[in-house]
Each structure stands twice: as C-alpha cells, then as structure tokens.
Amino acid sequence: MRTGRLWRGAAAAPDLLVIAGWWALICTIGFWRKDFCGDGVRHLPAILESAYPHLGEPRWLFLPALLFIVLRPAVALGLVHDVEGLTRLMMAATVVAAGVYLLAVRACLAARGIAPGRRAVALAVAGGSAGLLVSATDLMEPIFGAMLVAVGLAVAARRASAPGASADDCGRALLSATAAIAAATLLYQGLLLGLGLVPLVVPGRTLRDRRALAQAALILAAVPLVMVGALSASGNSIGRAVARSVLAEENPLYRSYLGKPGFTPYLVALAAGPPLGVVTLGQHRGFRGVLADLHTTATRWPALLLLARLGFAMAVLAAGVIAAWRRRDWPLLWSLFALLVLPVMFRPQLHGYIKFYVLLPIVLAFGAARASPAAAAAVAALLLALNAGPLLASLPAQQRFYGDRVEAYARADAHSCWLTTGWVPTFSFRWPGAVCPILGSLAKGSGEDVERVTAAGRAALTACLEDCFCRSSAVFTDDMTESARPLVADSARHFGYTAVDLQAVVLPVQRARLASRAGSTLPVYQYPPDEQRRRCELMPRHR
C-alpha cells in the first residue's frame, strides 16, 4: 500500500523526483571532491583570521560578508579549525543554494502553466547543463546570487501569472524580480545579466509601462550607489570608488594582459564561450592547440571528442534559437541574447569562465519546456552523461592527486615558499608556507595613481622572490620548469619587469629534487640548496 502511494506521488510530481535525484547527485560529487575553484576558497582564510566581516572587490562586494555570517558561527563554536574544514561547510551552503535555485526554476515553470511532465524534463535539462552542475559541485561565488535571481523570478512569475492579476500586480512582479537581481549584483556583479530573464516571467505590457520601468530603474540605481558608498566608507575616495566599481581590475597592465586587440577575440568568444554553459570541455589548449592535436596520433582521439562535445553544445543552442524564432518567442530570444552574447562582448577575454553561464540553465529550462518532450529528454540524458559522467569519473583520480600533494606538502614547513607562474598552489589550504605568485604579484597594486599601481605590482614580485629564495627554508614549485620560460618571459615583457631575470629563476627538471611521488600527475619539485642560493644572488640586494 505504501509503495503504491509512493509511485502515485512520484507520478503526480515527477519534477520533484527529478530535483531530488539531481540534488543527491550534486551532494555526492560536491562532498567527494577535494580540488576546488580558487576563487571560492580565497574568501575562507579571512573567516578564520578575522572576528568581523569585510568587503570584497566590487565584482563580489558583499559575498565575503555573507560567507562570514553563514560560516563564522561554526568557527566561533569550535566546530571548524582550518580552511579545509570551511570548504566542507561552504560546500554544504553551495548545494543548499543550488537546490533552492532549481526549486525556484520549477516554481517559474509551474507559474507559466507548464505541466509536471514537461517540467520534469525541463528541470533535468537545466540541472544537467554545465552552467548549474559545475557551479553546484564546486566552490564558486555566483551560485548564492544566482539563487537570489531565481527566487526573485519565481516570485515575479507567481504574481504576474496569478488568476486575475492586475496591472499593479504585474508591476509589483517586475519590482520583485528587479530587487532580487539588484541584491544578487552586490554579491556577484555579473548577475546583473539576470535582467535579461525578466521578460520570461513578466508580461510585455508591463515592460512597456513607463511608471513600472521608472520604479525598477530606481531600484537598480541603488546598486552603484551602494557600491560606491560602501567603498568610500572603507577608505576609498569617491573617484577611486567609482573607478573600482566600473573597472574589473585596478592594475591597468593586468587589464591589458587579459585582453587582446582586434575582432578575433570576440569571434572566438562568441563561438567557444556560450557552449561552455551547456557542456564542459575540460582542459584544452585553445582552438589552435586542438587543431594541432588532430595531426598527432596520440592526441587525435581526445581532440575529436572535445570537438564533438563542442559541436553538440552548439547544436543545442542553435536548436533553441531556431525553435524560439519560429514560435516568435521574443522573451526567450532576448534572454538567450542577454546571457550568451552580452558577457562575451563586454569581456571576451574571460569567455571561458563558467561563472558567466550560471543563469543559462533557467533559459534552457524554459526552452526545453516548450520543445518536444522526447527531444528534450534525449538532450537531458546526454547533458547528464557528458557533464556528470566526467565529474564522477575524475573523483578517484582527484582523491589520489590530493593524497600525493598532501604527502609532498608534508616535506615543507611554515618557513617554506611555493613559487608559481600563476596564483596559488593546488589544494592551497594544505600548503603550510608562504606563496610567491609571479602573475599574482604583478597584477597587484591599488590606488588612484596609475604609475604607482603598476610599480607596486613589480615591487611586490621583487619582494616575494627575495623572501622566497633568500629567507625561506626551502622553495617548492610544480610549474616553474623549462616549459614555463615562454610564459614568464611574456609576463616580464608585458608588465615591464626587469628587476630580476625571471627566466633565470626557472628550475631545470634535471637539477631539481623531486618532492612528490614518482609518476605523480603534476610533480612537485624542490630547489636544491645550491640552486636556491644561486637564485638568491640574482636578487637586487644580493648582487
């Protein structure tokens, strides 16, 4: 009898069954994984070290404060003592936020009159897409703001679609969605693109109502005012606060380092960026690298598989656009344009950021709900196989890699130094010593004087190199080997760095001391004492 009731309940609400299965999947992946996005982990040390919340960069202004409020009680109660423990708590908050996100999408679809069966398929498409599945199983900044956007859209959809909804009700629906998007933007700036989803849940006549639009504009105007006000209150001048709110990076050389001249970057971003929100492509060396791999027997098959995944993602997006065009579904077309075209037009150099596509699953769900159920179910199955499959398959290797790194890091102490071409070591929360990042140092610098900002980045690198080679007990690295010479040469040239010859700092593998297990995925090397002394002699104060 009880089994029969369960089956009848599942048949009556298959969409809730899909959400429950999907949530079990993301919990499995999220809590099993060890390697997390550095952009999320970077907020955790301050929660351990500070008794008060603080502001972040304008791109994620109030996110550190939110994480402090959510996670700090566990630290205060003595339940968590290190950053690794906080990663578990942040993952718990992440999967909860992701679950609320998908429930809110369900509410949107229900308010628009989509039947439970179609909702179930549409939610499977949204949950299986890379934009949500990756964000829900890693520590990333946008998921909390994206949850707010989805909830705001759900509230707006219910108000605007309620039986007998008046023009005032629809106006309030617009304000609800706008307020949620404004709040989300203060957590992660890119979520302002959520405005492109409002036509999916608010009637067109409301979007043409000048009074409603004026009220929504006032709400949105509060976003830059709050940003500038918060930054000014923390010690920035008004001019610098405005500049920091508008510019992605304070260091102008780092901004130009990320960008490339001409129209080619825009074309590449338009072609390769949006599919990343549908299907993960993994690590690859760009289009030129993939094309080069096609000419080598050992790499041909992986390159073909990557191109096949890219082609499938493009086909899904193209099919959605064509179907919406045929139906004259202008709200869906506008939403696709807002989420797929605008991000890569404004920041083409970052088209590979999966964070740009955290709202795309909402649009995919609306498109799938209006497509053929059989076709949408096939797409959902393929998305889960192509995205969840590799994530699950990579977890055992990730666990082994974590074990290798913990063993290698055990050879270091609090006075050791990690040298890297980029930002931080893998599993940075297990590294016991200091870190000297080449690009991370050069990209530093803050203030209103451009020359001082760029000079501060160069000075930061010189100081950290000197501390690393002349004052640390040992120097470790996993990427400052011969293969890094072109990269460090390019970094030195672009940032005008001449204080130390970075190519001379590179450690040849044949002279290195292996600190990790033989055959490790990404070996850790230690500079032998004599090699460390030679690099110390390159420093300006020791010549």
XYZ file of C-alpha atoms in Angstrom:
543
model
C 0.000 0.000 0.000
C 2.752 2.422 0.958
C 4.739 1.580 -2.195
C 1.669 2.295 -4.279
C 1.235 5.702 -2.673
C 4.877 6.494 -3.359
C 4.520 5.591 -7.008
C 1.346 7.672 -7.312
C 3.091 10.581 -5.618
C 6.056 10.307 -7.982
C 3.715 10.192 -10.967
C 1.875 13.287 -9.720
C 5.086 15.263 -9.130
C 7.820 13.878 -11.425
C 9.546 17.255 -11.392
C 10.149 16.989 -7.644
C 11.524 13.492 -8.192
C 13.980 14.904 -10.748
C 15.079 17.607 -8.303
C 15.573 15.044 -5.519
C 17.706 12.814 -7.762
C 19.712 15.756 -9.039
C 20.313 17.030 -5.518
C 21.585 13.607 -4.443
C 23.946 13.691 -7.423
C 25.425 17.110 -6.642
C 25.831 16.203 -2.963
C 27.749 13.080 -3.974
C 30.062 14.961 -6.321
C 30.436 18.041 -4.121
C 31.303 16.278 -0.876
C 33.555 13.712 -2.539
C 35.716 16.212 -4.363
C 38.893 17.728 -2.942
C 40.003 20.230 -5.566
C 38.016 23.457 -5.525
C 37.933 26.658 -7.525
C 40.466 29.072 -6.042
C 38.039 31.957 -6.499
C 35.810 30.469 -3.830
C 38.491 29.241 -1.440
C 40.145 32.681 -1.332
C 37.342 34.002 0.890
C 37.773 31.381 3.604
C 41.051 32.287 5.390
C 39.634 35.664 6.475
C 36.740 33.883 8.208
C 39.263 32.110 10.420
C 41.515 35.097 10.990
C 39.069 37.967 11.498
C 36.339 38.495 14.062
C 34.448 40.849 11.740
C 33.181 40.630 8.145
C 34.827 42.696 5.439
C 34.090 43.938 1.941
C 35.343 42.202 -1.165
C 36.227 43.506 -4.597
C 33.395 45.315 -6.424
C 32.849 42.166 -8.526
C 31.793 40.340 -5.336
C 31.390 43.194 -2.896
C 29.240 41.662 -0.145
C 29.921 37.973 -0.737
C 32.713 37.797 1.909
C 30.292 39.278 4.441
C 27.606 36.743 3.509
C 30.035 33.846 3.844
C 31.227 35.254 7.176
C 27.662 35.314 8.503
C 26.948 31.772 7.290
C 30.245 30.096 8.181
C 31.736 32.032 11.098
C 29.397 30.557 13.768
C 30.967 27.119 13.215
C 34.404 28.649 13.822
C 33.214 30.504 16.922
C 31.740 27.287 18.332
C 34.990 25.412 17.740
C 33.443 23.045 15.186
C 35.872 24.091 12.432
C 39.551 24.927 12.902
C 41.031 25.267 9.403
C 40.289 26.269 5.837
C 39.785 22.677 4.712
C 37.006 22.323 7.268
C 35.428 25.517 5.971
C 35.437 24.090 2.432
C 33.069 21.364 3.695
C 30.750 23.955 5.229
C 30.836 26.151 2.143
C 30.041 23.102 0.011
C 27.016 22.414 2.217
C 25.860 26.007 1.701
C 26.513 25.646 -2.035
C 24.391 22.528 -2.527
C 21.583 24.093 -0.499
C 21.712 27.234 -2.659
C 21.750 25.110 -5.817
C 18.743 23.120 -4.612
C 16.790 26.298 -3.896
C 17.823 27.588 -7.349
C 16.318 24.553 -9.107
C 13.182 24.640 -6.934
C 12.753 28.291 -7.918
C 13.066 27.359 -11.607
C 10.345 24.764 -11.033
C 8.151 27.469 -9.482
C 8.715 29.680 -12.539
C 7.684 26.906 -14.905
C 4.648 25.999 -12.790
C 3.522 29.625 -12.712
C 3.745 29.730 -16.504
C 1.393 26.749 -16.740
C 3.933 24.082 -17.753
C 2.640 20.583 -16.990
C 4.518 18.452 -14.399
C 5.875 16.010 -17.008
C 7.303 18.763 -19.146
C 8.625 20.489 -16.027
C 10.475 17.331 -15.061
C 12.245 17.136 -18.428
C 12.995 20.862 -18.438
C 14.492 20.668 -14.943
C 16.632 17.700 -15.996
C 17.998 19.805 -18.862
C 18.726 22.719 -16.516
C 20.289 20.508 -13.854
C 22.400 18.595 -16.351
C 23.790 21.697 -18.024
C 27.348 22.710 -17.181
C 26.286 26.167 -16.008
C 24.461 24.739 -12.999
C 26.059 21.327 -12.459
C 29.596 22.708 -12.224
C 28.562 25.673 -10.086
C 26.626 23.382 -7.747
C 29.536 20.984 -7.165
C 32.399 23.446 -6.750
C 33.078 26.434 -4.504
C 32.148 29.368 -6.712
C 30.968 32.873 -5.958
C 27.906 33.315 -8.241
C 25.726 30.444 -7.006
C 24.437 32.362 -3.980
C 23.484 35.406 -6.015
C 22.083 33.180 -8.776
C 19.807 31.602 -6.181
C 18.502 35.089 -5.327
C 17.855 35.807 -9.015
C 15.970 32.520 -9.472
C 13.873 33.130 -6.350
C 13.089 36.682 -7.477
C 11.995 35.412 -10.888
C 9.823 32.746 -9.240
C 8.088 35.335 -7.049
C 7.561 37.568 -10.074
C 6.204 34.684 -12.159
C 3.678 33.737 -9.474
C 2.473 37.310 -9.062
C 2.228 38.042 -12.766
C 0.560 34.704 -13.611
C -1.935 34.579 -10.762
C -5.576 34.385 -11.890
C -6.961 37.856 -12.287
C -3.581 39.539 -11.901
C -3.952 43.276 -12.423
C -1.551 45.756 -13.949
C -0.449 46.685 -10.428
C 0.228 43.032 -9.640
C 2.388 42.738 -12.728
C 4.173 45.945 -11.771
C 4.933 44.522 -8.345
C 6.170 41.364 -10.050
C 8.639 43.434 -12.049
C 9.827 45.185 -8.892
C 10.269 41.844 -7.082
C 12.462 40.469 -9.847
C 14.422 43.711 -10.137
C 15.061 43.913 -6.379
C 16.330 40.320 -6.315
C 18.655 40.953 -9.255
C 19.939 44.164 -7.650
C 20.727 42.317 -4.418
C 22.383 39.491 -6.357
C 24.539 42.000 -8.241
C 26.004 43.168 -4.934
C 27.047 39.563 -4.298
C 28.387 38.992 -7.808
C 28.450 41.818 -10.313
C 27.883 39.693 -13.425
C 24.436 38.664 -12.198
C 23.148 41.994 -13.436
C 22.572 39.991 -16.633
C 19.602 38.482 -14.814
C 17.673 41.491 -16.114
C 17.644 39.683 -19.442
C 15.476 36.948 -17.891
C 12.731 39.265 -16.631
C 10.731 39.084 -19.903
C 10.335 35.338 -19.295
C 8.158 35.958 -16.236
C 6.736 39.470 -16.619
C 4.198 40.384 -19.345
C 5.396 42.566 -22.195
C 2.805 45.250 -21.446
C 4.360 45.730 -18.001
C 7.809 46.124 -19.561
C 6.351 48.926 -21.682
C 4.754 50.666 -18.702
C 6.800 53.803 -18.055
C 5.792 54.056 -14.416
C 6.791 50.451 -13.681
C 10.054 50.861 -15.561
C 10.865 54.061 -13.689
C 10.363 52.310 -10.351
C 12.542 49.404 -11.466
C 15.211 51.850 -12.632
C 15.254 53.473 -9.186
C 15.870 50.086 -7.580
C 18.725 49.377 -9.981
C 20.186 52.836 -9.390
C 20.705 51.845 -5.781
C 23.296 49.246 -6.855
C 26.056 51.655 -7.940
C 25.166 53.993 -5.075
C 25.592 51.190 -2.534
C 28.818 50.047 -4.189
C 30.373 53.488 -4.255
C 29.111 54.291 -0.758
C 30.472 51.065 0.734
C 33.858 51.515 -0.938
C 34.032 55.160 0.143
C 33.192 54.201 3.713
C 36.070 51.710 3.664
C 38.593 54.441 2.826
C 38.391 54.976 -0.948
C 37.914 58.411 -2.432
C 34.745 58.900 -4.473
C 36.734 58.873 -7.720
C 38.576 55.706 -6.857
C 35.373 54.032 -5.618
C 33.670 54.791 -8.951
C 36.691 53.539 -10.910
C 36.873 50.322 -8.904
C 33.150 49.714 -9.460
C 33.457 50.140 -13.214
C 36.849 48.585 -13.909
C 37.329 44.874 -13.436
C 40.968 45.198 -12.367
C 42.751 48.154 -10.785
C 46.097 47.324 -12.353
C 45.919 48.628 -15.963
C 48.709 46.322 -17.124
C 46.770 43.328 -15.859
C 43.657 44.523 -17.694
C 45.617 44.768 -20.929
C 47.285 41.417 -20.190
C 43.877 39.736 -20.136
C 42.698 41.455 -23.310
C 43.784 41.036 -26.911
C 43.418 43.573 -29.739
C 41.236 43.154 -32.808
C 37.961 41.371 -33.568
C 39.312 37.825 -33.389
C 38.908 37.542 -29.590
C 35.236 38.498 -29.961
C 34.641 35.895 -32.645
C 36.391 33.207 -30.608
C 34.437 34.212 -27.501
C 31.112 34.041 -29.349
C 31.929 30.622 -30.794
C 33.550 28.962 -27.789
C 32.050 30.802 -24.812
C 28.297 30.027 -24.808
C 28.728 26.259 -25.371
C 30.642 26.124 -22.069
C 27.372 26.815 -20.281
C 25.917 23.681 -21.859
C 28.744 21.113 -21.866
C 32.079 21.103 -20.053
C 35.090 20.938 -22.347
C 37.732 20.192 -19.723
C 41.318 21.352 -20.029
C 42.453 22.171 -23.542
C 44.976 24.414 -25.287
C 42.563 26.563 -27.272
C 41.409 26.055 -30.843
C 44.890 26.145 -32.270
C 46.041 23.556 -29.795
C 43.079 21.297 -30.579
C 43.680 21.581 -34.316
C 47.349 20.782 -33.763
C 46.361 17.721 -31.717
C 44.399 16.381 -34.690
C 47.687 15.850 -36.540
C 49.192 13.665 -33.806
C 48.084 10.073 -33.366
C 48.356 10.084 -29.575
C 46.192 13.195 -29.183
C 43.820 12.855 -32.136
C 41.074 10.938 -30.349
C 40.818 13.312 -27.334
C 40.778 16.276 -29.737
C 37.968 14.689 -31.777
C 35.962 14.020 -28.617
C 36.399 17.627 -27.498
C 35.227 18.907 -30.879
C 32.245 16.544 -30.721
C 31.273 17.899 -27.294
C 31.627 21.452 -28.587
C 29.522 20.617 -31.647
C 26.773 19.079 -29.520
C 26.624 22.150 -27.264
C 26.463 24.442 -30.293
C 23.684 22.300 -31.782
C 21.637 22.528 -28.568
C 21.914 26.317 -28.507
C 21.232 26.667 -32.231
C 18.159 24.421 -31.969
C 16.855 26.543 -29.096
C 17.359 29.780 -31.007
C 15.731 28.410 -34.175
C 12.742 26.993 -32.284
C 12.214 30.269 -30.416
C 12.440 32.220 -33.678
C 9.859 30.008 -35.338
C 7.468 30.459 -32.404
C 8.203 34.188 -32.328
C 9.125 33.713 -28.691
C 10.764 37.104 -28.259
C 11.255 36.895 -24.470
C 13.217 33.655 -24.847
C 15.274 35.072 -27.717
C 16.098 38.194 -25.719
C 17.113 36.085 -22.715
C 19.419 33.982 -24.880
C 20.976 37.117 -26.332
C 21.467 38.653 -22.876
C 23.186 35.570 -21.443
C 25.103 34.312 -24.459
C 26.180 37.426 -26.319
C 26.469 40.303 -23.860
C 29.026 38.681 -21.479
C 31.494 37.783 -24.196
C 31.047 41.168 -25.867
C 31.937 43.031 -22.681
C 34.700 40.676 -21.500
C 35.713 38.404 -24.389
C 38.998 37.513 -22.706
C 37.054 35.702 -19.974
C 34.682 33.763 -22.222
C 35.864 30.523 -20.617
C 34.520 31.493 -17.165
C 31.777 29.014 -16.301
C 30.539 31.654 -13.850
C 29.227 33.686 -16.771
C 26.679 30.967 -17.512
C 25.237 30.237 -14.075
C 21.876 31.719 -15.158
C 21.799 29.981 -18.543
C 20.070 26.854 -17.091
C 16.961 28.964 -16.448
C 16.746 29.831 -20.133
C 17.468 26.234 -21.126
C 14.641 25.072 -18.854
C 12.148 27.448 -20.487
C 13.264 26.350 -23.944
C 13.107 22.639 -23.068
C 9.628 23.052 -21.546
C 8.334 24.268 -24.907
C 10.178 21.699 -27.019
C 9.204 18.146 -27.895
C 9.302 16.106 -24.638
C 11.145 13.259 -26.369
C 13.794 15.576 -27.827
C 14.205 17.446 -24.531
C 14.538 14.150 -22.623
C 17.244 12.993 -25.036
C 19.130 16.271 -24.558
C 18.796 15.975 -20.768
C 20.198 12.432 -20.809
C 23.144 13.473 -22.977
C 23.872 16.503 -20.817
C 23.960 14.408 -17.657
C 26.201 11.846 -19.345
C 28.590 14.448 -20.770
C 28.787 16.623 -17.653
C 28.108 14.456 -14.614
C 29.916 11.457 -16.093
C 33.379 13.061 -16.304
C 32.920 14.720 -12.908
C 32.153 11.390 -11.245
C 34.866 9.564 -13.171
C 37.513 12.112 -12.149
C 36.866 11.882 -8.417
C 39.026 8.798 -7.625
C 41.986 10.312 -9.510
C 41.367 13.599 -7.711
C 41.496 11.796 -4.372
C 44.814 10.177 -5.331
C 46.201 13.511 -6.507
C 45.144 15.056 -3.210
C 46.987 12.324 -1.325
C 50.123 12.872 -3.426
C 50.040 16.601 -2.737
C 49.482 16.199 0.993
C 52.490 13.898 1.102
C 54.609 16.375 -0.882
C 53.478 19.346 1.223
C 54.462 17.430 4.370
C 58.090 17.956 3.291
C 57.605 21.720 3.749
C 57.185 23.818 6.879
C 55.843 27.234 7.804
C 59.047 28.885 6.527
C 58.907 27.222 3.084
C 57.936 29.070 -0.077
C 55.826 27.979 -3.034
C 56.822 29.588 -6.348
C 54.268 29.564 -9.161
C 53.705 31.247 -12.501
C 50.084 31.920 -11.592
C 48.343 32.491 -8.281
C 48.218 29.693 -5.690
C 49.218 26.024 -5.416
C 46.696 23.248 -5.926
C 44.965 22.395 -2.629
C 46.308 25.683 -1.292
C 44.577 25.088 2.035
C 47.046 22.265 2.729
C 50.203 24.232 1.862
C 51.907 25.220 5.167
C 54.200 28.041 3.999
C 54.238 31.274 2.012
C 53.349 31.652 -1.674
C 55.164 33.721 -4.297
C 52.953 34.009 -7.397
C 54.524 35.680 -10.421
C 51.350 36.764 -12.190
C 49.522 37.245 -8.899
C 52.241 39.636 -7.704
C 52.493 41.600 -10.947
C 48.718 42.034 -11.021
C 48.728 43.655 -7.579
C 48.632 47.339 -6.838
C 45.863 49.692 -5.836
C 45.348 53.416 -5.742
C 44.494 56.352 -7.975
C 47.941 56.894 -9.472
C 48.431 54.537 -12.424
C 52.215 54.627 -12.245
C 52.182 53.777 -8.569
C 49.749 50.927 -9.141
C 51.937 49.293 -11.783
C 55.104 49.971 -9.790
C 53.516 48.342 -6.735
C 52.985 45.129 -8.713
C 56.616 44.996 -9.800
C 57.820 45.764 -6.270
C 55.568 43.028 -4.869
C 57.146 40.438 -7.165
C 60.706 41.502 -6.305
C 59.934 41.370 -2.593
C 58.323 37.946 -2.737
C 61.125 36.496 -4.891
C 63.700 37.790 -2.416
C 61.783 36.350 0.535
C 61.338 33.087 -1.323
C 64.958 32.452 -2.300
C 66.874 34.336 0.391
C 64.804 33.890 3.546
C 62.737 30.720 3.221
C 63.836 27.293 4.425
C 63.046 25.666 1.066
C 61.448 26.554 -2.282
C 58.912 24.297 -3.989
C 57.126 24.518 -7.336
C 55.203 22.459 -9.848
C 55.282 24.742 -12.876
C 58.470 26.870 -12.782
C 60.300 24.418 -15.042
C 61.592 24.700 -18.631
C 58.076 24.740 -20.084
C 57.389 27.975 -18.156
C 60.108 30.004 -19.895
C 57.868 31.465 -22.648
C 55.159 32.303 -20.112
C 57.404 34.090 -17.622
C 59.192 35.886 -20.458
C 55.840 37.134 -21.756
C 54.781 38.230 -18.249
C 58.057 40.128 -17.722
C 57.760 41.823 -21.104
C 54.124 42.842 -20.690
C 54.496 44.192 -17.136
C 57.861 45.791 -17.863
C 59.526 43.769 -15.133
C 63.329 43.922 -15.204
C 64.414 43.780 -11.550
C 65.055 40.027 -11.774
C 65.599 37.824 -14.816
C 62.570 35.547 -14.452
C 63.877 33.031 -16.967
C 66.977 32.592 -14.808
C 64.701 31.755 -11.885
C 63.270 28.749 -13.755
C 64.412 25.392 -12.348
C 65.563 22.771 -14.902
C 63.988 19.417 -14.041
C 67.325 17.598 -14.294
C 68.687 19.768 -11.457
C 65.538 19.612 -9.349
C 64.795 17.478 -6.320
C 61.543 15.503 -6.734
C 59.293 16.174 -3.724
C 56.259 14.143 -4.778
C 55.800 10.510 -5.686
C 57.280 9.275 -8.945
C 54.629 9.279 -11.652
C 52.516 11.928 -9.945
C 50.024 13.751 -12.187
C 51.712 17.110 -11.655
C 55.051 16.544 -9.885
C 56.262 18.843 -7.125
C 59.902 19.872 -7.296
C 62.174 21.411 -4.704
C 65.019 23.770 -5.495
C 68.181 22.124 -4.072
C 70.019 24.388 -1.585
C 72.728 25.349 -4.078
C 70.112 26.220 -6.741
C 68.192 28.267 -4.189
C 71.370 30.209 -3.286
C 72.071 30.933 -6.959
C 68.593 32.436 -7.358
C 69.109 34.470 -4.191
C 72.218 36.006 -5.778
C 70.023 37.238 -8.642
C 68.030 39.457 -6.284
C 68.822 43.213 -6.446
C 70.007 43.403 -2.820
C 72.303 40.403 -3.137
C 74.106 41.116 -6.397
